[in-house]
mmCIF file of C-alpha atoms in Angstrom:
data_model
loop_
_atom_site.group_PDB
_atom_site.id
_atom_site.type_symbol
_atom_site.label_atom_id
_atom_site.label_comp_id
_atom_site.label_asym_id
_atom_site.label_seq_id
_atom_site.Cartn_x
_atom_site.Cartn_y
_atom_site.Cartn_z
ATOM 1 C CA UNK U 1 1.036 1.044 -17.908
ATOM 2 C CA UNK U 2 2.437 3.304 -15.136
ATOM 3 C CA UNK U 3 5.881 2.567 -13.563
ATOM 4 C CA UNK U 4 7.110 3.699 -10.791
ATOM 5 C CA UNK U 5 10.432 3.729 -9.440
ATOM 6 C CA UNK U 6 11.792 5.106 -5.854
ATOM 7 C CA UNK U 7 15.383 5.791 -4.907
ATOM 8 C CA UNK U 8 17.253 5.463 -2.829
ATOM 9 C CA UNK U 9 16.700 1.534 -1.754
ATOM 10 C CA UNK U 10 17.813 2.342 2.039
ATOM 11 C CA UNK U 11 19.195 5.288 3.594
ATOM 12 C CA UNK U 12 20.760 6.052 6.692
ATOM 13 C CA UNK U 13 20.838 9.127 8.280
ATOM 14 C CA UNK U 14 22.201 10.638 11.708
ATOM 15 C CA UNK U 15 19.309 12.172 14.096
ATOM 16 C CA UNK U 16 18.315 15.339 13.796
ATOM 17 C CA UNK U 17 19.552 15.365 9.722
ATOM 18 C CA UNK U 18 17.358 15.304 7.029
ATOM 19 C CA UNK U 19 16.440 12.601 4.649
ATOM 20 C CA UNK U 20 14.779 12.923 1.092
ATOM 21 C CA UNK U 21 13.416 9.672 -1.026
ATOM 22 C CA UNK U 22 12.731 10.444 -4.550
ATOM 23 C CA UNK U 23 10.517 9.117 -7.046
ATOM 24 C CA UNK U 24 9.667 9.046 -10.713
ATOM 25 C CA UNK U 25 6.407 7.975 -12.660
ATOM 26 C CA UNK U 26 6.077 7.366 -15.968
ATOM 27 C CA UNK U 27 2.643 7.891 -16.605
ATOM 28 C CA UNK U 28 1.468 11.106 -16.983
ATOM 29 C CA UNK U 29 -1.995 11.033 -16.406
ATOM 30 C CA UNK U 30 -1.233 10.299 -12.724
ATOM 31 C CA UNK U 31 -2.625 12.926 -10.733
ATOM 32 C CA UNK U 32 -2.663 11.540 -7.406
ATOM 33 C CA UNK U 33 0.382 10.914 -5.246
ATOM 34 C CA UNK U 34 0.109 9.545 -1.740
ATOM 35 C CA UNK U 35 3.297 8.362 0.831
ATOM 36 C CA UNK U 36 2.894 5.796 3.356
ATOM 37 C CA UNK U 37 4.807 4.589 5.919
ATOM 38 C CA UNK U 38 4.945 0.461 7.369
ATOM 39 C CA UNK U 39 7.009 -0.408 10.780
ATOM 40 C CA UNK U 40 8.326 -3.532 11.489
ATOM 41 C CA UNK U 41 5.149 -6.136 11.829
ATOM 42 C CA UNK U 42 2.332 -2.809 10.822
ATOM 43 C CA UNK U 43 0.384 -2.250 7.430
ATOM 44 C CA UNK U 44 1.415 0.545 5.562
ATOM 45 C CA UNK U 45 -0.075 4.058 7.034
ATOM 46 C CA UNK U 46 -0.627 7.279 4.690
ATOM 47 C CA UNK U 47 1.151 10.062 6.220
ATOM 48 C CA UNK U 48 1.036 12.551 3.083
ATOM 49 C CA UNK U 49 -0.756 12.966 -0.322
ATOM 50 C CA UNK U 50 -0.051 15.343 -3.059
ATOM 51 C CA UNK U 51 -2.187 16.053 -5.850
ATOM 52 C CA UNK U 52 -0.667 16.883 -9.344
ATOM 53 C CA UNK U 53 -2.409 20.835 -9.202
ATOM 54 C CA UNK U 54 -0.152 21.402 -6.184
ATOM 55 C CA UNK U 55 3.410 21.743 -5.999
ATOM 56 C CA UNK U 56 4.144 21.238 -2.329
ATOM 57 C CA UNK U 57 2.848 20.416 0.460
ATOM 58 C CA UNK U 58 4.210 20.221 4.419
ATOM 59 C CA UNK U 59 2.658 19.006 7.191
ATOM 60 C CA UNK U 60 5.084 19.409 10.118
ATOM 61 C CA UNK U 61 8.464 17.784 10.036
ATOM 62 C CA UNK U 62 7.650 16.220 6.441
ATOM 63 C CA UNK U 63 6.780 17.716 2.914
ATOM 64 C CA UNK U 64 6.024 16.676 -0.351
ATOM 65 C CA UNK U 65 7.403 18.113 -3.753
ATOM 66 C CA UNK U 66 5.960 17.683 -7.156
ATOM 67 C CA UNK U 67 7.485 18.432 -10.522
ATOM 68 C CA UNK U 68 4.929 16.981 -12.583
ATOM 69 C CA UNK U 69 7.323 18.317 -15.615
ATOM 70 C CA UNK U 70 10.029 15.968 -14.810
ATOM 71 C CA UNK U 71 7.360 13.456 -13.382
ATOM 72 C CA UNK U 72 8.977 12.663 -10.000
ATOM 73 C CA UNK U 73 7.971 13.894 -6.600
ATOM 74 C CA UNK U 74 9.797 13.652 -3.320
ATOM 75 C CA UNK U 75 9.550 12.934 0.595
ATOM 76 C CA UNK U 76 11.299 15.362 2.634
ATOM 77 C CA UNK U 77 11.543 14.511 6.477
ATOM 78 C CA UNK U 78 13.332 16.898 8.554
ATOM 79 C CA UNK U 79 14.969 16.447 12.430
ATOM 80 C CA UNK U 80 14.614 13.205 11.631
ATOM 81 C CA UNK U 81 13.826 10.831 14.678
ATOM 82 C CA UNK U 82 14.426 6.975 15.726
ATOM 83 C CA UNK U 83 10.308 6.567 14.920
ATOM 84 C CA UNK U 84 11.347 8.230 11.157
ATOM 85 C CA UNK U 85 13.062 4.646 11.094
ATOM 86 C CA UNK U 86 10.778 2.604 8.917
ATOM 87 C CA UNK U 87 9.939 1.520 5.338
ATOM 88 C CA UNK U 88 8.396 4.423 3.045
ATOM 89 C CA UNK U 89 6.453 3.698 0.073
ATOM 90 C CA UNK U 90 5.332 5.984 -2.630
ATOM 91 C CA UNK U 91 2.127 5.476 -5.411
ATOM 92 C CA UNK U 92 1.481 7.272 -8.349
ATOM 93 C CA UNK U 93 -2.462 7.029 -9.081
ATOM 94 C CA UNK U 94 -4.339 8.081 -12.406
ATOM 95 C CA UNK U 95 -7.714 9.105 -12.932
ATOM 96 C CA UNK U 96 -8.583 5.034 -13.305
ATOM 97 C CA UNK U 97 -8.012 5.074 -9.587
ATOM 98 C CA UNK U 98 -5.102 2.387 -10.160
ATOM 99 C CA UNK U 99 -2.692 2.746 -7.508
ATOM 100 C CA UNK U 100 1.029 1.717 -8.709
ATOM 101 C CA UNK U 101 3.608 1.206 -5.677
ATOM 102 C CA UNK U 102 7.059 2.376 -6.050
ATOM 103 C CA UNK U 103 9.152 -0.641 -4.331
ATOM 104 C CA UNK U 104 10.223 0.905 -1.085
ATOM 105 C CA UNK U 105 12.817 3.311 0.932
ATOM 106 C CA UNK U 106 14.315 1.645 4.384
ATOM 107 C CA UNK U 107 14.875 4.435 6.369
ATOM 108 C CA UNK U 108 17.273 4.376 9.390
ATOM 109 C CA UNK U 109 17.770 6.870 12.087
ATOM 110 C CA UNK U 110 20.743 6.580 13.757
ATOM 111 C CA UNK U 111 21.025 8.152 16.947
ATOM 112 C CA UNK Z 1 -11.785 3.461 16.099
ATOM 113 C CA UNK Z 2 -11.531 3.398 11.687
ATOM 114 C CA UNK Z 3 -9.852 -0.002 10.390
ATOM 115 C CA UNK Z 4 -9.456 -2.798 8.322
ATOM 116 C CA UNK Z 5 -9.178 -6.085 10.490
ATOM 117 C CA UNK Z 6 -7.270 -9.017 8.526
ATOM 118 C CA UNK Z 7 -6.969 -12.448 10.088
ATOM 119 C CA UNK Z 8 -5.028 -14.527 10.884
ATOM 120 C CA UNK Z 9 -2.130 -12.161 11.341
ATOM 121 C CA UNK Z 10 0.466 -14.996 11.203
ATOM 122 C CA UNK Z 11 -0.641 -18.647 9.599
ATOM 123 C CA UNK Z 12 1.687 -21.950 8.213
ATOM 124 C CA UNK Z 13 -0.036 -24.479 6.136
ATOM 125 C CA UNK Z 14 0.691 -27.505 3.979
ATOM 126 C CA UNK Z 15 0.546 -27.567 -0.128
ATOM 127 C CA UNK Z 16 -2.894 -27.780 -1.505
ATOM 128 C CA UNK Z 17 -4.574 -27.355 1.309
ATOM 129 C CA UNK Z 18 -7.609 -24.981 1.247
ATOM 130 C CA UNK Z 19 -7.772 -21.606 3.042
ATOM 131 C CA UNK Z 20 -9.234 -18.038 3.823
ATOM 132 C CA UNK Z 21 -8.247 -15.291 4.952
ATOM 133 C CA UNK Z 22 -10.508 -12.800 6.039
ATOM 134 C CA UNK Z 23 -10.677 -8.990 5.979
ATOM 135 C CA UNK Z 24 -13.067 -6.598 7.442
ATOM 136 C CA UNK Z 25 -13.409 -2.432 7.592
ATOM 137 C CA UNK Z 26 -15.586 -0.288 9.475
ATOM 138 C CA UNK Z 27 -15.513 2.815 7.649
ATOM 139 C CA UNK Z 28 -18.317 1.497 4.572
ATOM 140 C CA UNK Z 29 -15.759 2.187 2.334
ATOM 141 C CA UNK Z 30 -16.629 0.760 -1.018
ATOM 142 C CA UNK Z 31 -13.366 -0.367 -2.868
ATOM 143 C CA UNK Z 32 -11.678 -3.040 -1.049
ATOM 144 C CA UNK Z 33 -8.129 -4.862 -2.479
ATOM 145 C CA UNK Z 34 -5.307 -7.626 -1.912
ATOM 146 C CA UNK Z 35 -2.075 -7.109 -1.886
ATOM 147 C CA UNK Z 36 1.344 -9.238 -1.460
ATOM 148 C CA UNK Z 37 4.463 -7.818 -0.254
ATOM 149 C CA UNK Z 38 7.439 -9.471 -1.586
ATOM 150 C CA UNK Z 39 11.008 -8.304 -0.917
ATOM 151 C CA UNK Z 40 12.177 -5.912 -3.517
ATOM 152 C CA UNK Z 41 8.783 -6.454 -5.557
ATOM 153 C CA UNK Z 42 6.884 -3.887 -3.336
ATOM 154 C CA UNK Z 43 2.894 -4.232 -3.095
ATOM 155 C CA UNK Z 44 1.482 -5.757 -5.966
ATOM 156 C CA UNK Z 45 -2.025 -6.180 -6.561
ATOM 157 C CA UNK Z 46 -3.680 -9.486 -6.370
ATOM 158 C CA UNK Z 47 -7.610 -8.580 -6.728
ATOM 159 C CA UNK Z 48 -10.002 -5.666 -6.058
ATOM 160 C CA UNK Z 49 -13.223 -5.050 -5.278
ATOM 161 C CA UNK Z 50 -15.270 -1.710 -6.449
ATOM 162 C CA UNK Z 51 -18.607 -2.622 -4.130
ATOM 163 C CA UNK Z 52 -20.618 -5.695 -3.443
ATOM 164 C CA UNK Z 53 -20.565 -8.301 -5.956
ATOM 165 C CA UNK Z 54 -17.998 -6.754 -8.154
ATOM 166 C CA UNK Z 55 -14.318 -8.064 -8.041
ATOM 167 C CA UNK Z 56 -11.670 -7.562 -10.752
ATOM 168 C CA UNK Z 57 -7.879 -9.141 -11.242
ATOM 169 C CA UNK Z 58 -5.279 -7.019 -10.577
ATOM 170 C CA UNK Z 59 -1.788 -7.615 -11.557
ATOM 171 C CA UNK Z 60 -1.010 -10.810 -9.644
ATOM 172 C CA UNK Z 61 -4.168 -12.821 -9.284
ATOM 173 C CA UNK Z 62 -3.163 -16.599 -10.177
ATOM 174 C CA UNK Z 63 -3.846 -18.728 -7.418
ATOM 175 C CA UNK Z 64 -5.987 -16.424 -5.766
ATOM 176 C CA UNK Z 65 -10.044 -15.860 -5.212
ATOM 177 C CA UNK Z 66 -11.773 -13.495 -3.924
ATOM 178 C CA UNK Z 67 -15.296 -12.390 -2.811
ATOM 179 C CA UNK Z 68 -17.435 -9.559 -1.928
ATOM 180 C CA UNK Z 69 -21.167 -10.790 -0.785
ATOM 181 C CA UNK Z 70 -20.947 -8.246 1.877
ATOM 182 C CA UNK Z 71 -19.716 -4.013 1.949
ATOM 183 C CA UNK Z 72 -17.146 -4.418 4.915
ATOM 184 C CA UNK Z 73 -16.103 -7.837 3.882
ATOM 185 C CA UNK Z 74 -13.603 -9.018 1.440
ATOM 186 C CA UNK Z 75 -12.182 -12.154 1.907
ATOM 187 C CA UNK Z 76 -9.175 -13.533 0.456
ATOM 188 C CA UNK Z 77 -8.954 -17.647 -0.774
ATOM 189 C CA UNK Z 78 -6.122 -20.140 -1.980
ATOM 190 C CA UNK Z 79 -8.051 -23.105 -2.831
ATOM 191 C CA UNK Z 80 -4.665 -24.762 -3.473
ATOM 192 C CA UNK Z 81 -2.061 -23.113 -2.085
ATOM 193 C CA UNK Z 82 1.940 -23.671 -3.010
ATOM 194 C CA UNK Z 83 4.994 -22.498 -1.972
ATOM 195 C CA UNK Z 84 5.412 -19.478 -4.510
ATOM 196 C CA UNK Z 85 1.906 -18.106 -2.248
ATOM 197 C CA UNK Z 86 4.929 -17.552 0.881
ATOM 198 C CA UNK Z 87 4.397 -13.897 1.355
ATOM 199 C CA UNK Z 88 2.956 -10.742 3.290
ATOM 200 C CA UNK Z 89 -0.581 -10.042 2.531
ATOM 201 C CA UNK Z 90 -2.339 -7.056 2.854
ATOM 202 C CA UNK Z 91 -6.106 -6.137 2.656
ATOM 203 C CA UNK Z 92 -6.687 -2.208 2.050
ATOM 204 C CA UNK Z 93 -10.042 -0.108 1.618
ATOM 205 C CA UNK Z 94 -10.353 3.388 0.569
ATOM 206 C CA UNK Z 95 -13.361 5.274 -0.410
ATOM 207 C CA UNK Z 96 -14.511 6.264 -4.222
ATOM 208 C CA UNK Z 97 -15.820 9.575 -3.222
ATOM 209 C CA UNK Z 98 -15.275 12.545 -5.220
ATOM 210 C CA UNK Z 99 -11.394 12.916 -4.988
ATOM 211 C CA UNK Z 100 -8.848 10.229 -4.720
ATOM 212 C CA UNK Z 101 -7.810 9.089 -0.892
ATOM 213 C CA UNK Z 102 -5.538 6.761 0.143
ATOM 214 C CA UNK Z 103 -6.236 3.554 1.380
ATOM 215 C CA UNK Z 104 -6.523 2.014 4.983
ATOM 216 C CA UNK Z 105 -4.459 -1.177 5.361
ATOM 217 C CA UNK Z 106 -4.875 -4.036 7.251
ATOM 218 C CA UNK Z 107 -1.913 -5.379 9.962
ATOM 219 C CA UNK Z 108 -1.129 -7.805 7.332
ATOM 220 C CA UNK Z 109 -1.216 -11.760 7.490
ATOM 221 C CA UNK Z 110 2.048 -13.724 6.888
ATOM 222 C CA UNK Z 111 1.561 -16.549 5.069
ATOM 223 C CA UNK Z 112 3.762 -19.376 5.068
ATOM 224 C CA UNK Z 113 3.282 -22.405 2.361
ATOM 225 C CA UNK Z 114 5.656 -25.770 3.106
#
């Protein structure tokens, strides 16, 4: 079955750097790779998908990279904030609509 | 406002005995699923539901039932719970439309078995 694994395990970064969590699936029938984001004492909230025809995709001050080659994609946030600080979780999904967690990123932003 | 209402949000109990935890979305999504949120473990799975009357395992479903009589409803059961059931639970719906989405999560309920 699909594994997926996310590096790195917590990060720390000063505000206003940038911060990139990587991860790898092993599965490559996956074509569906979403990003969410949980805050201390909230569910997890999607804040950007990628699917595997694309290669990259931005929506403000974060992005998405896919190298379905290698199979790993990567969050990039940029100018990070103190509200970047959180816990980010990628998937990997296949066409079975089985979503497969990676086991988290604890993001800080330091001011 | 589009969400997935879990409750309670916090709960302690006792070994063995019997509860529910319920879990409701507004957005007629039809797949509906459990999760627990362990540290270092991630979200794993516990059951799923693809519409009304059709549940399946997922990867972690000892312990655990489920139930979908109703579209927006998916409630999750211990019958007998135990200490190992100490987690971070999470109901989620997303839609089966053409295209995959992501899901909508719940606030999460934290369980606590003594």
């Amino acid at each position: 079955g699909e594994n997926v694994e996310q590096h790195p395990s917590t990060l720390s970064v000063q505000e206003g750097d940038s911060a990139v969590i990587k991860c790898t699936y092993s599965d490559s029938a996956s074509n569906y790779f979403p990003w969410y984001k949980q805050e201390l004492g909230k569910g997890p909230q999607l804040i950007i998908d990628i699917r595997s025809n694309v290669g990259e995709k931005k929506d403000q001050r974060i992005a998405v990279t896919l190298n379905k080659t290698a199979k790993h994609f990567s969050l990039h946030i940029t100018e990070t904030q103190p509200e970047d600080s959180a816990v980010y979780f990628c998937a990997a999904v296949n066409y079975g609509q089985n979503f497969v967690f990676g086991p988290g990123t604890r993001l800080s932003v330091l001011p | 406002e589009a969400q997935v209402t879990q409750n309670p949000r916090y709960l302690i109990t006792v070994t063995g005995k019997k509860l529910t935890v319920t879990c409701s979305q507004n957005m007629n999504h039809e797949y509906m699923s459990w999760y627990r949120q362990d540290p270092g473990l991630g979200l794993r799975q516990i059951y799923y539901s693809m519409n009304v009357e059709v549940t399946d395992k997922g990867d972690v479903p000892e312990g655990y039932k489920v139930s979908r009589k109703e579209k927006r409803n998916f409630p999750l059961i211990l019958e007998s719970p135990s200490p190992n059931q100490t987690s971070l639970y999470f109901c989620a719906s997303r839609t089966l439309s053409v295209g995959l989405y992501g899901y909508t999560f719940g606030s999460g309920t934290r369980l606590t078995v003594v």
